[in-house]
Coordinates of C-alpha atoms in Angstrom, one line a residue:
X88 CA -31.4 -4.2 -21.3
X89 CA -27.8 -3.1 -21.9
X90 CA -25.6 -1.7 -19.2
X91 CA -25.7 1.7 -20.9
X92 CA -29.4 1.8 -20.4
X93 CA -29.4 0.7 -16.9
X94 CA -26.2 2.0 -15.6
X95 CA -26.3 4.8 -13.0
X96 CA -23.0 6.3 -14.0
X97 CA -23.3 6.2 -17.8
X98 CA -25.8 8.9 -18.2
X99 CA -24.8 11.7 -20.5
X100 CA -26.7 14.3 -18.4
X101 CA -23.6 15.6 -16.6
X102 CA -20.1 16.3 -17.8
X103 CA -17.5 13.9 -16.5
X104 CA -15.6 15.4 -13.6
X105 CA -13.8 12.3 -12.6
X106 CA -10.3 11.1 -13.4
X107 CA -9.1 7.7 -14.7
X108 CA -7.4 5.4 -12.2
X109 CA -4.9 2.8 -13.3
X110 CA -3.5 0.1 -11.1
X111 CA -0.4 -1.6 -12.6
X112 CA 0.9 -4.8 -11.0
X113 CA 0.1 -3.5 -7.5
X114 CA 1.3 -5.8 -4.7
X115 CA 0.9 -5.5 -0.9
X116 CA 2.8 -7.8 1.4
X117 CA 2.7 -7.5 5.2
X118 CA 5.8 -8.5 7.2
X119 CA 5.5 -12.0 8.6
X120 CA 2.7 -13.1 6.3
X121 CA 3.5 -15.8 3.8
X122 CA 0.9 -14.8 1.2
X123 CA 0.5 -11.4 -0.2
X124 CA -2.7 -9.5 0.8
X125 CA -2.8 -8.2 -2.8
X126 CA -0.9 -10.0 -5.5
X127 CA -0.1 -8.2 -8.8
X128 CA -3.5 -6.3 -9.2
X129 CA -3.9 -4.6 -12.6
X130 CA -7.0 -2.8 -13.8
X131 CA -8.2 0.5 -15.3
X132 CA -11.1 2.4 -13.7
X133 CA -12.5 4.7 -16.4
X134 CA -13.1 8.4 -15.5
X135 CA -16.7 9.1 -14.4
X136 CA -17.7 5.6 -13.6
X137 CA -18.7 3.7 -10.4
X138 CA -16.7 0.5 -9.9
X139 CA -17.7 -1.8 -7.1
X140 CA -15.1 -4.0 -5.5
X141 CA -16.7 -7.1 -4.1
X142 CA -15.5 -10.5 -2.9
X143 CA -15.4 -12.7 0.2
X144 CA -14.0 -11.5 3.5
X145 CA -10.2 -11.2 3.5
X146 CA -9.9 -11.1 -0.3
X147 CA -8.0 -7.7 -0.3
X148 CA -10.7 -5.4 -1.5
X149 CA -10.4 -2.8 1.3
X150 CA -6.6 -3.0 1.2
X151 CA -6.8 -2.3 -2.6
X152 CA -9.1 0.6 -2.0
X153 CA -6.8 2.2 0.7
X154 CA -3.8 1.9 -1.5
X155 CA -5.5 4.4 -4.0
X156 CA -5.2 7.2 -1.5
X157 CA -2.1 5.8 0.2
X158 CA -3.7 5.1 3.6
X159 CA -1.9 1.8 2.9
X160 CA 1.4 2.1 0.9
X161 CA 1.8 -0.5 -1.9
X162 CA 4.8 -2.8 -1.5
X163 CA 5.4 -2.6 -5.3
X164 CA 3.6 -1.6 -8.5
X165 CA 2.2 1.7 -9.6
X166 CA -1.1 3.5 -9.2
X167 CA -1.8 6.4 -11.6
X168 CA -4.4 9.1 -11.2
X169 CA -5.1 10.8 -14.6
X170 CA -1.8 9.4 -15.8
X171 CA 0.3 10.7 -12.9
X172 CA 1.9 8.3 -10.4
X173 CA 0.2 9.0 -7.0
X174 CA 3.7 8.9 -5.3
X175 CA 4.7 12.1 -7.2
X176 CA 3.2 14.1 -4.3
X177 CA 2.8 13.7 -0.6
X178 CA 0.2 11.4 0.8
X179 CA -1.5 14.3 2.6
X180 CA -1.7 16.4 -0.6
X181 CA -3.1 13.4 -2.5
X182 CA -5.8 12.7 0.1
X183 CA -7.1 16.2 -0.2
X184 CA -7.8 15.4 -3.9
X185 CA -9.5 12.1 -3.2
X186 CA -12.8 12.0 -1.2
X187 CA -13.1 9.2 1.3
X188 CA -16.4 7.9 2.8
X189 CA -16.5 5.0 5.3
X190 CA -19.3 3.2 7.2
X191 CA -21.2 5.5 9.6
X192 CA -19.8 8.7 8.0
X193 CA -17.0 8.9 10.7
X194 CA -18.0 12.4 11.6
X195 CA -16.2 14.5 14.2
X196 CA -18.7 14.4 17.2
X197 CA -17.6 17.8 18.6
X198 CA -18.2 19.6 15.2
X199 CA -21.4 20.8 13.7
X200 CA -22.6 19.3 10.3
X201 CA -21.3 22.4 8.5
X202 CA -17.9 22.3 10.2
X203 CA -17.6 18.6 9.4
X204 CA -18.3 19.2 5.7
X205 CA -15.9 22.1 5.7
X206 CA -12.8 20.3 7.0
X207 CA -11.0 19.8 3.7
X208 CA -11.9 23.2 2.1
X209 CA -10.5 24.9 5.2
X210 CA -7.3 22.9 4.9
X211 CA -7.1 24.1 1.3
X212 CA -7.4 27.7 2.4
X213 CA -10.8 28.5 1.0
X214 CA -12.3 31.7 2.2
X215 CA -15.3 31.5 4.6
X216 CA -17.9 32.7 2.1
X217 CA -16.9 30.1 -0.4
X218 CA -16.9 27.4 2.2
X219 CA -20.4 28.4 3.5
X220 CA -21.8 28.4 -0.1
X221 CA -20.2 25.0 -0.8
X222 CA -21.5 23.5 2.5
X223 CA -25.1 24.6 1.7
X224 CA -24.8 23.4 -1.9
X225 CA -23.7 19.9 -0.8
X226 CA -26.2 19.5 2.0
X227 CA -28.9 20.2 -0.5
X228 CA -27.3 17.8 -3.0
X229 CA -27.4 14.9 -0.4
X230 CA -31.0 15.7 0.6
X231 CA -30.5 17.6 3.8
X232 CA -32.1 21.1 4.2
X233 CA -29.1 23.4 5.0
X234 CA -31.3 25.6 7.3
X235 CA -32.3 22.6 9.4
X236 CA -29.1 20.7 9.5
X237 CA -26.0 22.9 9.1
X238 CA -25.8 23.7 12.9
X239 CA -26.7 20.3 14.2
X240 CA -24.2 17.9 15.8
X241 CA -23.8 14.2 14.7
X242 CA -25.5 13.0 17.8
X243 CA -28.7 14.8 16.7
X244 CA -28.8 12.9 13.4
X245 CA -30.0 9.5 12.4
X246 CA -27.6 6.9 10.9
X247 CA -28.8 7.7 7.4
X248 CA -28.4 11.4 8.0
X249 CA -24.9 11.0 9.3
X250 CA -24.0 8.9 6.2
X251 CA -25.3 11.7 4.0
X252 CA -23.1 14.2 5.8
X253 CA -20.2 11.8 5.3
X254 CA -20.8 11.8 1.5
X255 CA -21.1 15.6 1.5
X256 CA -17.8 15.9 3.3
X257 CA -16.2 13.5 0.8
X258 CA -17.3 15.7 -2.0
X259 CA -16.5 19.0 -0.3
X260 CA -13.4 20.0 -2.2
X261 CA -14.9 18.7 -5.5
X262 CA -12.4 15.8 -5.8
X263 CA -12.2 13.8 -9.1
X264 CA -12.2 10.5 -7.2
X265 CA -14.4 9.3 -4.3
X266 CA -13.5 6.2 -2.4
X267 CA -16.3 4.5 -0.4
X268 CA -15.6 1.6 2.0
X269 CA -18.9 -0.3 2.9
X270 CA -20.6 3.1 3.1
X271 CA -24.1 1.9 3.6
X272 CA -23.4 -1.2 5.7
X273 CA -24.6 0.2 9.1
X274 CA -28.1 1.3 8.3
X275 CA -31.5 -0.4 8.0
X276 CA -32.5 -1.8 4.6
X277 CA -34.9 1.0 3.6
X278 CA -32.4 3.7 4.5
X279 CA -29.7 1.7 2.7
X280 CA -31.8 1.7 -0.5
X281 CA -32.5 5.4 -0.2
X282 CA -28.8 6.2 0.3
X283 CA -27.9 4.0 -2.7
X284 CA -30.5 5.9 -4.8
X285 CA -29.1 9.3 -3.6
X286 CA -25.6 8.2 -4.6
X287 CA -26.9 7.2 -8.1
X288 CA -28.7 10.6 -8.4
X289 CA -25.6 12.5 -7.3
X290 CA -23.4 10.5 -9.7
X291 CA -25.8 11.2 -12.6
X292 CA -25.1 14.9 -12.0
X293 CA -21.5 15.0 -11.0
X294 CA -19.9 12.0 -12.9
X295 CA -17.1 11.4 -10.5
X296 CA -14.9 8.4 -10.5
X297 CA -16.2 6.3 -7.6
X298 CA -14.6 3.2 -6.1
X299 CA -17.0 1.4 -3.7
X300 CA -16.1 -1.6 -1.6
X301 CA -19.1 -3.8 -0.7
X302 CA -19.7 -7.3 0.5
X303 CA -23.1 -7.3 -1.1
X304 CA -23.3 -8.5 -4.7
X305 CA -26.8 -7.0 -5.1
X306 CA -25.5 -3.5 -4.0
X307 CA -22.6 -4.0 -6.5
X308 CA -25.0 -4.8 -9.3
X309 CA -27.2 -1.8 -8.5
X310 CA -24.4 0.8 -8.1
X311 CA -21.6 -0.4 -10.4
X312 CA -21.0 0.6 -14.0
X313 CA -18.4 -2.2 -13.6
X314 CA -17.9 -4.8 -10.9
X315 CA -14.5 -6.2 -9.8
X316 CA -15.0 -9.6 -8.2
X317 CA -11.9 -10.6 -6.2
X318 CA -10.6 -13.9 -4.9
X319 CA -8.1 -14.3 -2.1
X320 CA -5.0 -12.2 -2.6
X321 CA -7.0 -9.7 -4.6
X322 CA -6.8 -11.9 -7.7
X323 CA -9.3 -10.8 -10.3
X324 CA -12.0 -13.4 -10.8
X325 CA -13.9 -11.2 -13.2
X326 CA -14.0 -7.5 -14.1
X327 CA -16.9 -6.5 -16.2
X328 CA -20.3 -4.9 -16.4
X329 CA -23.1 -6.2 -14.2
X330 CA -25.1 -7.6 -17.0
X331 CA -22.1 -9.5 -18.5
X332 CA -21.2 -11.0 -15.1
X333 CA -24.8 -12.1 -14.6
X334 CA -25.2 -13.5 -18.1
X335 CA -21.7 -15.0 -18.4
X336 CA -19.8 -15.7 -15.2
X337 CA -16.1 -16.1 -16.0
X338 CA -15.7 -19.3 -13.8
X339 CA -17.3 -21.4 -11.1
X340 CA -16.1 -19.0 -8.4
X341 CA -18.0 -16.1 -9.9
X342 CA -21.1 -18.2 -10.6
X343 CA -21.1 -19.3 -6.9
X344 CA -20.5 -15.8 -5.6
X345 CA -23.2 -14.2 -7.7
X346 CA -25.5 -17.0 -6.5
X347 CA -28.2 -19.2 -7.9
X348 CA -31.1 -17.6 -9.8
X349 CA -29.0 -15.0 -11.6
X350 CA -31.8 -14.7 -14.1
X351 CA -33.8 -13.2 -11.2
X352 CA -31.0 -10.9 -10.5
X353 CA -31.5 -9.4 -13.9
X354 CA -34.3 -7.5 -12.2
X355 CA -31.5 -5.7 -10.4
X356 CA -30.4 -4.3 -13.7
X357 CA -33.9 -3.1 -14.7
X358 CA -34.5 0.5 -13.5
X359 CA -37.7 2.1 -12.5
X360 CA -37.3 4.6 -15.3
X361 CA -37.9 1.7 -17.8
X362 CA -41.6 1.6 -16.6
X363 CA -44.5 3.8 -17.6
X364 CA -45.1 6.0 -14.5
X365 CA -48.5 6.8 -13.2
X366 CA -49.5 10.5 -12.9
X367 CA -51.9 11.0 -10.0
X368 CA -53.2 14.3 -8.8
X369 CA -50.5 16.7 -7.6
X370 CA -50.6 19.9 -5.6
X371 CA -48.2 22.5 -4.3
X372 CA -47.7 23.4 -0.6
X373 CA -50.0 26.4 0.2
X374 CA -52.5 25.8 -2.6
X375 CA -56.2 26.2 -1.8
X376 CA -57.5 22.7 -1.1
X377 CA -60.9 23.2 -2.9
X378 CA -59.6 23.0 -6.5
X379 CA -57.1 20.3 -5.5
X380 CA -59.9 18.1 -4.1
X381 CA -62.0 18.6 -7.2
X382 CA -59.1 17.6 -9.5
X383 CA -58.5 14.5 -7.5
X384 CA -62.2 13.5 -7.4
X385 CA -62.5 14.0 -11.2
X386 CA -59.4 11.8 -11.7
X387 CA -60.7 9.2 -9.4
X388 CA -57.7 9.5 -7.0
X389 CA -58.0 8.9 -3.3
X390 CA -54.7 10.7 -2.5
X391 CA -52.6 13.7 -3.6
X392 CA -48.9 14.0 -4.1
X393 CA -47.8 17.3 -2.5
X394 CA -44.8 19.1 -4.0
X395 CA -42.7 22.0 -2.7
X396 CA -41.6 25.1 -4.7
X397 CA -38.9 23.1 -6.4
X398 CA -41.2 20.3 -7.4
X399 CA -39.9 17.9 -4.8
X400 CA -42.4 15.6 -3.2
X401 CA -42.9 16.4 0.5
X402 CA -46.2 14.6 1.4
X403 CA -48.7 12.1 0.1
X404 CA -51.9 12.6 2.1
X405 CA -55.2 10.8 1.5
X406 CA -57.9 13.0 0.1
X407 CA -59.9 12.8 3.4
X408 CA -56.9 14.4 5.1
X409 CA -56.6 17.1 2.5
X410 CA -60.2 18.1 3.1
X411 CA -59.4 19.0 6.7
X412 CA -57.4 22.0 5.8
X413 CA -58.0 25.2 3.8
X414 CA -54.5 25.0 2.4
X415 CA -52.3 22.1 1.2
X416 CA -50.0 21.2 4.1
X417 CA -46.4 20.0 4.0
X418 CA -44.4 17.5 6.2
X419 CA -40.6 17.2 6.6
X420 CA -39.4 15.9 3.3
X421 CA -37.2 13.2 4.7
X422 CA -40.2 11.5 6.2
X423 CA -41.6 10.6 2.8
X424 CA -40.2 7.4 1.3
X425 CA -39.4 7.9 -2.5
X426 CA -37.4 6.1 -5.1
X427 CA -34.9 7.5 -7.6
X428 CA -35.6 6.8 -11.2
X429 CA -32.5 4.6 -11.3
X430 CA -33.7 2.4 -8.4
X431 CA -34.2 -1.2 -9.4
X432 CA -37.5 -3.1 -9.7
X433 CA -36.4 -5.1 -6.6
X434 CA -36.2 -1.8 -4.7
X435 CA -39.6 -0.8 -6.0
X436 CA -41.2 -4.0 -4.8
X437 CA -39.5 -3.8 -1.4
X438 CA -40.6 -0.2 -0.9
X439 CA -44.2 -0.8 -2.0
X440 CA -44.5 -3.6 0.6
X441 CA -44.0 -1.0 3.3
X442 CA -46.2 1.7 1.7
X443 CA -49.7 2.5 2.8
X444 CA -50.5 3.3 -0.8
X445 CA -49.0 0.1 -2.2
X446 CA -47.3 2.4 -4.7
X447 CA -44.1 4.6 -4.5
X448 CA -43.2 8.0 -5.7
X449 CA -40.4 8.2 -8.2
X450 CA -38.0 11.2 -8.4
X451 CA -35.2 12.4 -10.7
X452 CA -32.4 14.9 -10.5
X453 CA -32.3 16.9 -7.2
X454 CA -35.3 14.9 -6.0
X455 CA -37.7 16.4 -8.6
X456 CA -41.0 14.5 -8.9
X457 CA -41.5 12.3 -11.9
X458 CA -44.5 10.1 -11.2
X459 CA -45.6 7.0 -9.3
X460 CA -44.9 3.3 -9.8
X461 CA -47.3 0.6 -8.7
X462 CA -47.4 -3.2 -8.4
X463 CA -49.2 -3.7 -11.7
X464 CA -46.6 -1.9 -13.8
X465 CA -43.7 -3.9 -12.1
X466 CA -45.4 -7.3 -12.3
X467 CA -46.5 -6.6 -15.9
X468 CA -42.9 -5.8 -16.8
X469 CA -41.7 -9.0 -15.1
X470 CA -44.2 -11.1 -17.0
X471 CA -43.2 -9.4 -20.3
X472 CA -39.5 -10.1 -19.6
X473 CA -40.3 -13.7 -18.8
X474 CA -42.3 -14.1 -22.1
X475 CA -39.5 -12.5 -24.1
X476 CA -36.9 -14.8 -22.5
X477 CA -39.1 -17.8 -23.2
X478 CA -39.6 -16.7 -26.8
X479 CA -35.8 -16.2 -27.3
X480 CA -35.2 -19.7 -25.9
X481 CA -37.8 -21.1 -28.3
X482 CA -36.4 -19.3 -31.2
X483 CA -32.9 -20.4 -30.3
X484 CA -34.1 -24.0 -30.1
X485 CA -35.7 -23.7 -33.5
X486 CA -32.5 -22.4 -35.0
X487 CA -30.5 -25.3 -33.5
X488 CA -33.0 -27.8 -35.0
X489 CA -32.6 -26.2 -38.4
X490 CA -28.8 -26.3 -38.1
X491 CA -28.9 -29.9 -37.1
X492 CA -31.1 -30.8 -40.0
X493 CA -28.9 -28.9 -42.3

């Protein structure tokens, strides 16, 4: 599979709203330190792509990120945003045009969710009606019902919900660039996977330029259109697409960092949307259960996927549970574990292991329902991939033998 097929940020579905970033011989030296924290870093981050900065602890990835919005000032070199030197305006003005999301969301505890999201728009002088509309739009975008969450305080939210609010706040003023520093590092694995999926879904729609620092190569492979692997001093070990890095590590450092079994990591490049999704019985909230039960029985289904008025899945009851009510019931949408269509096969397997159905619901833009993926479809795809790889190796061996004879 090519990166274009598997990349979360390369979809043509949304117009690019991001801006190109270019780092030119950027250096950061701290007083009293012999070696530079960042030594002559040069790279171009294309508009509308996600680039993951990854590398061992102390390699300069967070320092490099923070120089983009001048939280750390470079010692020398130039950083350009859409061709303009970022030093051509004040640091404060620059930061209002660059969203910034860190681990835990870093919300103001004394402010409501709505007030937290509205911080930058208020600084920019937006009127209250425009701000209120924007807050509700963004909460919906990150999967939080505005009516339920806008007036809550951070202490009333889970870690994953706080991180969603942090992403909404980073996007509030519609910046062309979003910087993310270990954004999903403080949550449990299932929540982490869901937040990654939501970021991919948001990016599919908005096409921002996103720079994400992570220590996790699997997260970098999943999220990144490109991955920047750094060595000490922020020296570039390799800067390329995930599939190229996995297939052709530039050197031993990259090969060791990516880890053994990189062929298995190719599963991290294969997206759920590559599979044929099952289409079990569905129903909408408030429907008469009689016809729903009959449809499910005729299809041989023992459960029903329940959708809201926007075709978003909100519940997945067993048929015996549906029969107990006259009307199809809903549950809080965030309680239902789903996968975005750009989730990886690894994500699908992990999620199915915790599902009572041994399957998982797949969603698309704005969490709209697409279908269901099961173990059989994932394992069949894996077997087919292995057969194809073995055939390619056999064919290559045959060609080599012919060449040798020739």
